[in-house]
XYZ file of C-alpha atoms in Angstrom:
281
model
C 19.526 -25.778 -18.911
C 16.799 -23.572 -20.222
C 17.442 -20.074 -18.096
C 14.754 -17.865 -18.158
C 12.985 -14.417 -15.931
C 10.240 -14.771 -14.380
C 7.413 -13.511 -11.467
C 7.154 -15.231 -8.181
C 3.184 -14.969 -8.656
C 2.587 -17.672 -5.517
C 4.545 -19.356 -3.108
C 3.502 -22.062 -0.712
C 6.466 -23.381 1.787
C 9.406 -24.124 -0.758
C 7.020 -24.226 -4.251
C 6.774 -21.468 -6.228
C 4.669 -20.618 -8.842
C 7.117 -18.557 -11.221
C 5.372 -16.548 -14.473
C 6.995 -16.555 -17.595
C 5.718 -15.535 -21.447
C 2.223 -16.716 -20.279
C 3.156 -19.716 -18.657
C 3.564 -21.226 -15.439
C 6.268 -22.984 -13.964
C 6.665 -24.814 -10.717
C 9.892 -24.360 -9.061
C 11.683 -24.560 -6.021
C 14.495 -22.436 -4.728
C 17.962 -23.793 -4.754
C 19.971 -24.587 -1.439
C 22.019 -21.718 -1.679
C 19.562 -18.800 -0.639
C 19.067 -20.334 2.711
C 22.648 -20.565 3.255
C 22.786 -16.473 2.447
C 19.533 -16.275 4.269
C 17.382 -14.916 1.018
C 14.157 -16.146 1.085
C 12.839 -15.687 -2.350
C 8.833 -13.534 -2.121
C 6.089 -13.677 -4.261
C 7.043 -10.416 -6.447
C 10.237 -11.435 -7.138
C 11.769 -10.872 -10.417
C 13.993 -13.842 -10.915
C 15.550 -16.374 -13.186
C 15.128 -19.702 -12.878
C 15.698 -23.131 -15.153
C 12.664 -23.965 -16.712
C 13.941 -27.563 -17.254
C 15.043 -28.181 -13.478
C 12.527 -26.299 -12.240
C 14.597 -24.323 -10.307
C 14.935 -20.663 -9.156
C 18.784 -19.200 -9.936
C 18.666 -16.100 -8.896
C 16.774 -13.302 -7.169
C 17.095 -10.105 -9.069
C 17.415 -6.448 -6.742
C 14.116 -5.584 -4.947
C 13.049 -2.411 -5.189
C 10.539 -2.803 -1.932
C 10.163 -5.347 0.159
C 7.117 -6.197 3.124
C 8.215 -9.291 5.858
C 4.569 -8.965 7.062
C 3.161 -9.942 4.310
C 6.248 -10.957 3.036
C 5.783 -9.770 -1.105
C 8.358 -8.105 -2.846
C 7.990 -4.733 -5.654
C 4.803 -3.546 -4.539
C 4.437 -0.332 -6.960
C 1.450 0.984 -5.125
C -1.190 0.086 -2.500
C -4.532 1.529 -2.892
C -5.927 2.974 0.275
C -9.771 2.186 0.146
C -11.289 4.397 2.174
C -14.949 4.685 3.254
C -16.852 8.535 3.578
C -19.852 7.008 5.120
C -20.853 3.711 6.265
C -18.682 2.865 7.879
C -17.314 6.876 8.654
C -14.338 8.250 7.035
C -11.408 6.986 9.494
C -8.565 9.725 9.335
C -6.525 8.341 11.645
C -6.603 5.001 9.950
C -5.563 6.602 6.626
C -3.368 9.053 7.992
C -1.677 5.831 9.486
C -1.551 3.764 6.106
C -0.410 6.487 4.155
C 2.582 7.272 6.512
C 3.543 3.291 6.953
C 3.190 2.937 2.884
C 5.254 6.005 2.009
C 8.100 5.073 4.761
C 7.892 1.184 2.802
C 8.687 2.495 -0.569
C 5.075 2.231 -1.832
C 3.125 5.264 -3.717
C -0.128 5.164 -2.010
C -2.943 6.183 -3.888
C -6.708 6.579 -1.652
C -9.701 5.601 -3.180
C -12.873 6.888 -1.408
C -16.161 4.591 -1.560
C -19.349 5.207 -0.908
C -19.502 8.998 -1.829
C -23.106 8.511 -2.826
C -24.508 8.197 0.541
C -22.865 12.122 1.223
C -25.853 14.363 1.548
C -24.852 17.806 0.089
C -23.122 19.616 3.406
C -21.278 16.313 3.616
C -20.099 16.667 -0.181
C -18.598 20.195 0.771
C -16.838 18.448 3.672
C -15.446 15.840 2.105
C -14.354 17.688 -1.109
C -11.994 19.969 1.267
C -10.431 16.914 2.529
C -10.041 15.383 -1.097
C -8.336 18.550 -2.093
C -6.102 18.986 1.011
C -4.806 15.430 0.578
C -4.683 16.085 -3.124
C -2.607 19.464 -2.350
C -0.009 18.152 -0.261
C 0.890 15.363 -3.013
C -1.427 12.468 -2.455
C -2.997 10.660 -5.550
C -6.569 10.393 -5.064
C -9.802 8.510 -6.977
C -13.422 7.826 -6.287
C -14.273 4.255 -6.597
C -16.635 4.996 -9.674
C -13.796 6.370 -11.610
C -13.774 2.806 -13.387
C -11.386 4.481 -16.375
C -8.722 6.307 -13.805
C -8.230 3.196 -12.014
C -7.857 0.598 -14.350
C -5.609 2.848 -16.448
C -3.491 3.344 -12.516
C -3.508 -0.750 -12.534
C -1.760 -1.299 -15.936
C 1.654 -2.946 -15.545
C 1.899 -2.270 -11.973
C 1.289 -4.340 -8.625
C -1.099 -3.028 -6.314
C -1.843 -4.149 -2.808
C -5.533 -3.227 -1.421
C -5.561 -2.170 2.408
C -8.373 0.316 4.401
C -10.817 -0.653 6.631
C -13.330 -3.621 6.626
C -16.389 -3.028 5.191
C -14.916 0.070 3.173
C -15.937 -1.824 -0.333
C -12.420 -3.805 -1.673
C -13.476 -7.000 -2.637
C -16.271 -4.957 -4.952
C -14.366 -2.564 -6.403
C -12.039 -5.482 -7.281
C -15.166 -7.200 -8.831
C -15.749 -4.047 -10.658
C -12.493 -3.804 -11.979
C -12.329 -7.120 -13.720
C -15.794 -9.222 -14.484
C -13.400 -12.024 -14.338
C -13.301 -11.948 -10.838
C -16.833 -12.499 -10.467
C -16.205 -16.386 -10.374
C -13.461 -15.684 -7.651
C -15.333 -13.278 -5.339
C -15.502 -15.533 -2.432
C -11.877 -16.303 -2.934
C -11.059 -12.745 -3.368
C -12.957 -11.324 -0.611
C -11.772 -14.131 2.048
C -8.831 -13.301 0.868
C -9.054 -9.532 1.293
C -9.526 -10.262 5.050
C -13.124 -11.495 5.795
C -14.549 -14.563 6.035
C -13.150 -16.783 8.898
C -10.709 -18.910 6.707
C -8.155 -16.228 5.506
C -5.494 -17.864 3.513
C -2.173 -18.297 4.752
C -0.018 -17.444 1.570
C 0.213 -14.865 -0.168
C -0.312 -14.611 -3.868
C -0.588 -12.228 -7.048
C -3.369 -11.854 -9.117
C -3.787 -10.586 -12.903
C -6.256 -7.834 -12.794
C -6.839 -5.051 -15.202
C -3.234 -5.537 -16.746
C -1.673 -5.606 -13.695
C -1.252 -7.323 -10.618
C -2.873 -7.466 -7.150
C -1.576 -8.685 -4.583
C -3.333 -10.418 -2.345
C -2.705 -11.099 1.184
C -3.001 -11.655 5.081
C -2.618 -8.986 7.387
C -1.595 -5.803 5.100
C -3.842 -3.689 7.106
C -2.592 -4.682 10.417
C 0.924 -2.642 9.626
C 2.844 -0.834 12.431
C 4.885 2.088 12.842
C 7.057 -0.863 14.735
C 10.397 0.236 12.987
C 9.619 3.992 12.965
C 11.304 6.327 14.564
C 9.523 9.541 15.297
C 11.438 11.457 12.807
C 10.520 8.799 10.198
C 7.048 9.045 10.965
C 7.474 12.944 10.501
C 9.458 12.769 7.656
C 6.554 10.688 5.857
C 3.554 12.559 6.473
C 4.303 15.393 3.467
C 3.635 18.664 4.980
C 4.800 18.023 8.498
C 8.678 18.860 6.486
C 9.440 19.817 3.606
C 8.128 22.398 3.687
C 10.519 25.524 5.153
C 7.864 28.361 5.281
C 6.310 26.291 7.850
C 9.631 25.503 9.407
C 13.322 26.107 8.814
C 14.722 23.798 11.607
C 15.896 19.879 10.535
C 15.630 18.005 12.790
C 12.107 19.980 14.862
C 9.267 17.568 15.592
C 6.551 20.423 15.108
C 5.211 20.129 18.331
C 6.402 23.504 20.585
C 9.868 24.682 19.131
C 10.421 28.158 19.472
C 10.573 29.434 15.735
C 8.117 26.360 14.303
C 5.174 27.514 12.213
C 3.613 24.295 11.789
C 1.096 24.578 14.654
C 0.719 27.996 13.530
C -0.559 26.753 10.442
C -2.588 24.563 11.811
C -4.613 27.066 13.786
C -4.669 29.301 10.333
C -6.147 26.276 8.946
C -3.454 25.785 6.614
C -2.365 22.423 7.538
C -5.533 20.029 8.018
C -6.157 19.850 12.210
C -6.908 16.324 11.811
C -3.832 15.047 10.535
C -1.704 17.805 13.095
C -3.387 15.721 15.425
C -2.925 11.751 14.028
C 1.011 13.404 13.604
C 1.280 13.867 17.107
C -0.511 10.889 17.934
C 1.688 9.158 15.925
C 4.948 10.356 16.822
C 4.273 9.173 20.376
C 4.656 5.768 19.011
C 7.255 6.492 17.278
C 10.640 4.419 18.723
């Protein structure tokens, strides 16, 4: 047969919509990956038979999510609210620390800047440039440029908080969406009938993935020194702290809390770390 690579773009119980050269194919998955217990995801790379309509092989994942289950996410874009509803720390602090841990560059985007009055503005521009000085990619949803150039070639998944502005900076992003924006904005988590699969979508050059539940992640499979070990400056860094395996908290010999009094490391996110580490398995 005709063997050719594809993207798992969709998958509804055993169809899957598989991308190829501009075209679609409908295929299921052979026999075999249920005997080795591989369960092929929408962002799979993966060859299939275009005449049997069949999927052949799954090629190596470099990420993978079971909740939503989507495989080679390059990058989730944190869309995070200053005002209206107010900026959330502890939920970004949170999504930032379960994305990095899952193999995913997070990047925040912060909407609704324009409602800042100007003591607000100074406010939030420390915060933008702490996050930005410990290593974090960050954007302003009217950078329309900087973010469709960040979409090319990649797949993104959205997350943040309800009401923080997704489905329209989606719409921004691509007029073609305009036609989709109930679709897109169900999907995104409103609206009462929230699909059940999940499924890519070509925006901008790129992908987003859309899907159930990505906001509901969990530090479930953390363990408190995972959770540490993905919130940048809480290690890493050895001015703050030379010991391994220290949680930061009251170590003889650990800066970090120091720091934090100094103002060096941001009090809020000393504070979601600890927080956060109690959860931690």
């Amino acid at each position: 047969g005709g063997k050719m690579e594809g993207l798992i773009i969709k998958n509804i119980s055993n169809d899957y919509t598989v991308l190829a050269n501009n075209n679609y194919y409908n295929c299921k998955a052979r026999g075999r990956f249920r005997k080795d217990n591989i369960i092929p995801l929408v962002g799979d790379h993966v060859v299939f038979d275009e005449k049997e309509k069949y999927i052949k092989e799954i090629k190596t994942r470099k990420n993978m999510l079971i909740r939503p289950s989507v495989a080679n996410i390059d990058q989730a874009l944190i869309v995070t609210s200053v005002k209206e509803p107010e900026l959330s720390t502890v939920l970004l602090d949170k999504m930032l620390t379960i994305i990095s841990y899952n193999n995913i560059k997070p990047i925040i985007c912060f909407t609704k800047t324009d409602l800042l009055n100007a003591k607000e503005i100074l406010e939030f521009t420390k915060l933008k440039d702490y996050y930005e000085s410990i290593g974090y990619q960050t954007v302003i949803n009217i950078e329309k440029e900087t973010i469709l150039k960040l979409f090319k070639n990649k797949v993104t998944v959205f997350t943040g908080q309800s009401g923080a502005g997704k489905s329209t900076l989606l719409n921004n992003l691509d007029k073609n969406l305009t036609l989709k924006t109930g679709e897109i904005s169900k999907v995104l988590g409103r609206g009462k009938h929230t699909t059940r699969h999940t499924e890519l979508f070509q925006v901008a050059s790129g992908f987003v993935v859309d899907t159930p539940g990505f906001s509901s992640l969990d530090f479930n499979e953390m363990t408190k020194m995972d959770i540490r070990d993905n919130m940048n400056e809480m290690f890493d860094n050895l001015e703050y702290c030379k010991y391994r395996d220290c949680m930061h908290l009251n170590e003889d010999g650990c800066m970090v809390k120091e720091k934090v009094n100094q103002g060096i490391v941001l009090k809020s996110r000393y504070d979601n770390y600890k927080n956060f580490i109690s959860k931690g398995m």
